[in-house]
Amino acid sequence: SLFLDGMDNMKSHIPRFMEKTKKLANFWKLPSKVTGCILYSSHYPMNRKVKMYINFDQFEQGSNMIVSMIYRLLQDVKKDMGKIPPVLHISMDNCYRENKNRFVLSFLAALVQHNILSEVNVTFLLVGHTGNEVDQLFSILTHKFKTQ
């Protein structure tokens, strides 16, 4: 199983300042977008592997980025386990710009058509009910950003 989710962009811009002053309020910040992924498998310690991808606006946020992440994650699985399990369960936000579009779905269909996977199950989380373990990791990151 695979969970993909993006962090609120305003929480990940850098630099982060401990004190917010008027002088620093208009200070330019480097846009940094964090996308978290959790792979669930009994092959990993604690039955999961966490990956974070950071995009400093060198890539457009969208389907190309998501397809690339899924591809890299499948490469990691093959490297870690020696093979790719035949069935992939993937959960994503109900965002048409990044996840719920013909490019991501075509890529997943191609994985089945080319016998890389035998089945792909995609779950799009309901609007307003997208809290998952990736969001919990983002909460920890946000707290660290604020305190360090």
PDB file of C-alpha atoms in Angstrom, residues 43-97:
ATOM      1  CA  HIS A  43       9.363  -6.145   4.644  1.00  0.00           C
ATOM      2  CA  TYR A  44      10.090  -2.783   6.274  1.00  0.00           C
ATOM      3  CA  PRO A  45      10.886  -2.015   9.911  1.00  0.00           C
ATOM      4  CA  MET A  46       7.661  -1.021  11.685  1.00  0.00           C
ATOM      5  CA  ASN A  47       5.892  -2.280   8.504  1.00  0.00           C
ATOM      6  CA  ARG A  48       6.422   0.990   6.662  1.00  0.00           C
ATOM      7  CA  LYS A  49       8.939   3.126   4.821  1.00  0.00           C
ATOM      8  CA  VAL A  50       8.609   6.918   4.827  1.00  0.00           C
ATOM      9  CA  LYS A  51       9.930   9.079   1.981  1.00  0.00           C
ATOM     10  CA  MET A  52       9.759  12.859   1.709  1.00  0.00           C
ATOM     11  CA  TYR A  53      10.295  14.678  -1.566  1.00  0.00           C
ATOM     12  CA  ILE A  54      11.153  18.380  -1.538  1.00  0.00           C
ATOM     13  CA  ASN A  55      10.500  20.538  -4.577  1.00  0.00           C
ATOM     14  CA  PHE A  56      12.071  24.002  -4.584  1.00  0.00           C
ATOM     15  CA  ASP A  57       9.954  24.964  -7.590  1.00  0.00           C
ATOM     16  CA  GLN A  58      12.396  23.259  -9.952  1.00  0.00           C
ATOM     17  CA  PHE A  59       9.491  21.028 -11.003  1.00  0.00           C
ATOM     18  CA  GLU A  60       5.941  22.068 -11.708  1.00  0.00           C
ATOM     19  CA  GLN A  61       3.502  20.719  -9.142  1.00  0.00           C
ATOM     20  CA  GLY A  62       1.259  18.362 -11.035  1.00  0.00           C
ATOM     21  CA  SER A  63       0.813  14.954 -12.557  1.00  0.00           C
ATOM     22  CA  ASN A  64       4.397  14.678 -13.882  1.00  0.00           C
ATOM     23  CA  MET A  65       5.720  15.066 -10.359  1.00  0.00           C
ATOM     24  CA  ILE A  66       3.312  12.423  -8.979  1.00  0.00           C
ATOM     25  CA  VAL A  67       4.085   9.939 -11.776  1.00  0.00           C
ATOM     26  CA  SER A  68       7.818  10.438 -11.153  1.00  0.00           C
ATOM     27  CA  MET A  69       7.362   9.820  -7.424  1.00  0.00           C
ATOM     28  CA  ILE A  70       5.358   6.647  -7.977  1.00  0.00           C
ATOM     29  CA  TYR A  71       8.021   5.429 -10.429  1.00  0.00           C
ATOM     30  CA  ARG A  72      10.825   6.142  -7.939  1.00  0.00           C
ATOM     31  CA  LEU A  73       8.906   4.473  -5.121  1.00  0.00           C
ATOM     32  CA  LEU A  74       8.406   1.343  -7.219  1.00  0.00           C
ATOM     33  CA  GLN A  75      12.141   1.345  -7.983  1.00  0.00           C
ATOM     34  CA  ASP A  76      12.815   1.535  -4.217  1.00  0.00           C
ATOM     35  CA  VAL A  77      10.453  -1.367  -3.574  1.00  0.00           C
ATOM     36  CA  LYS A  78      12.208  -3.482  -6.200  1.00  0.00           C
ATOM     37  CA  LYS A  79      15.614  -2.603  -4.752  1.00  0.00           C
ATOM     38  CA  ASP A  80      14.485  -3.325  -1.173  1.00  0.00           C
ATOM     39  CA  MET A  81      12.494  -6.510  -1.823  1.00  0.00           C
ATOM     40  CA  GLY A  82      14.005  -7.846  -5.033  1.00  0.00           C
ATOM     41  CA  LYS A  83      10.654  -7.613  -6.810  1.00  0.00           C
ATOM     42  CA  ILE A  84       7.555  -5.481  -7.067  1.00  0.00           C
ATOM     43  CA  PRO A  85       4.481  -7.016  -5.408  1.00  0.00           C
ATOM     44  CA  PRO A  86       1.769  -7.772  -7.995  1.00  0.00           C
ATOM     45  CA  VAL A  87      -0.925  -5.568  -6.415  1.00  0.00           C
ATOM     46  CA  LEU A  88      -0.563  -1.869  -5.602  1.00  0.00           C
ATOM     47  CA  HIS A  89      -3.025  -0.077  -3.336  1.00  0.00           C
ATOM     48  CA  ILE A  90      -2.567   3.680  -3.544  1.00  0.00           C
ATOM     49  CA  SER A  91      -4.402   6.424  -1.630  1.00  0.00           C
ATOM     50  CA  MET A  92      -4.235  10.056  -2.703  1.00  0.00           C
ATOM     51  CA  ASP A  93      -6.057  13.320  -2.196  1.00  0.00           C
ATOM     52  CA  ASN A  94      -8.959  14.070  -4.496  1.00  0.00           C
ATOM     53  CA  CYS A  95      -6.896  16.722  -6.331  1.00  0.00           C
ATOM     54  CA  TYR A  96      -7.402  16.732 -10.104  1.00  0.00           C
ATOM     55  CA  ARG A  97      -4.299  18.868 -10.766  1.00  0.00           C
TER      56      ARG A  97
END
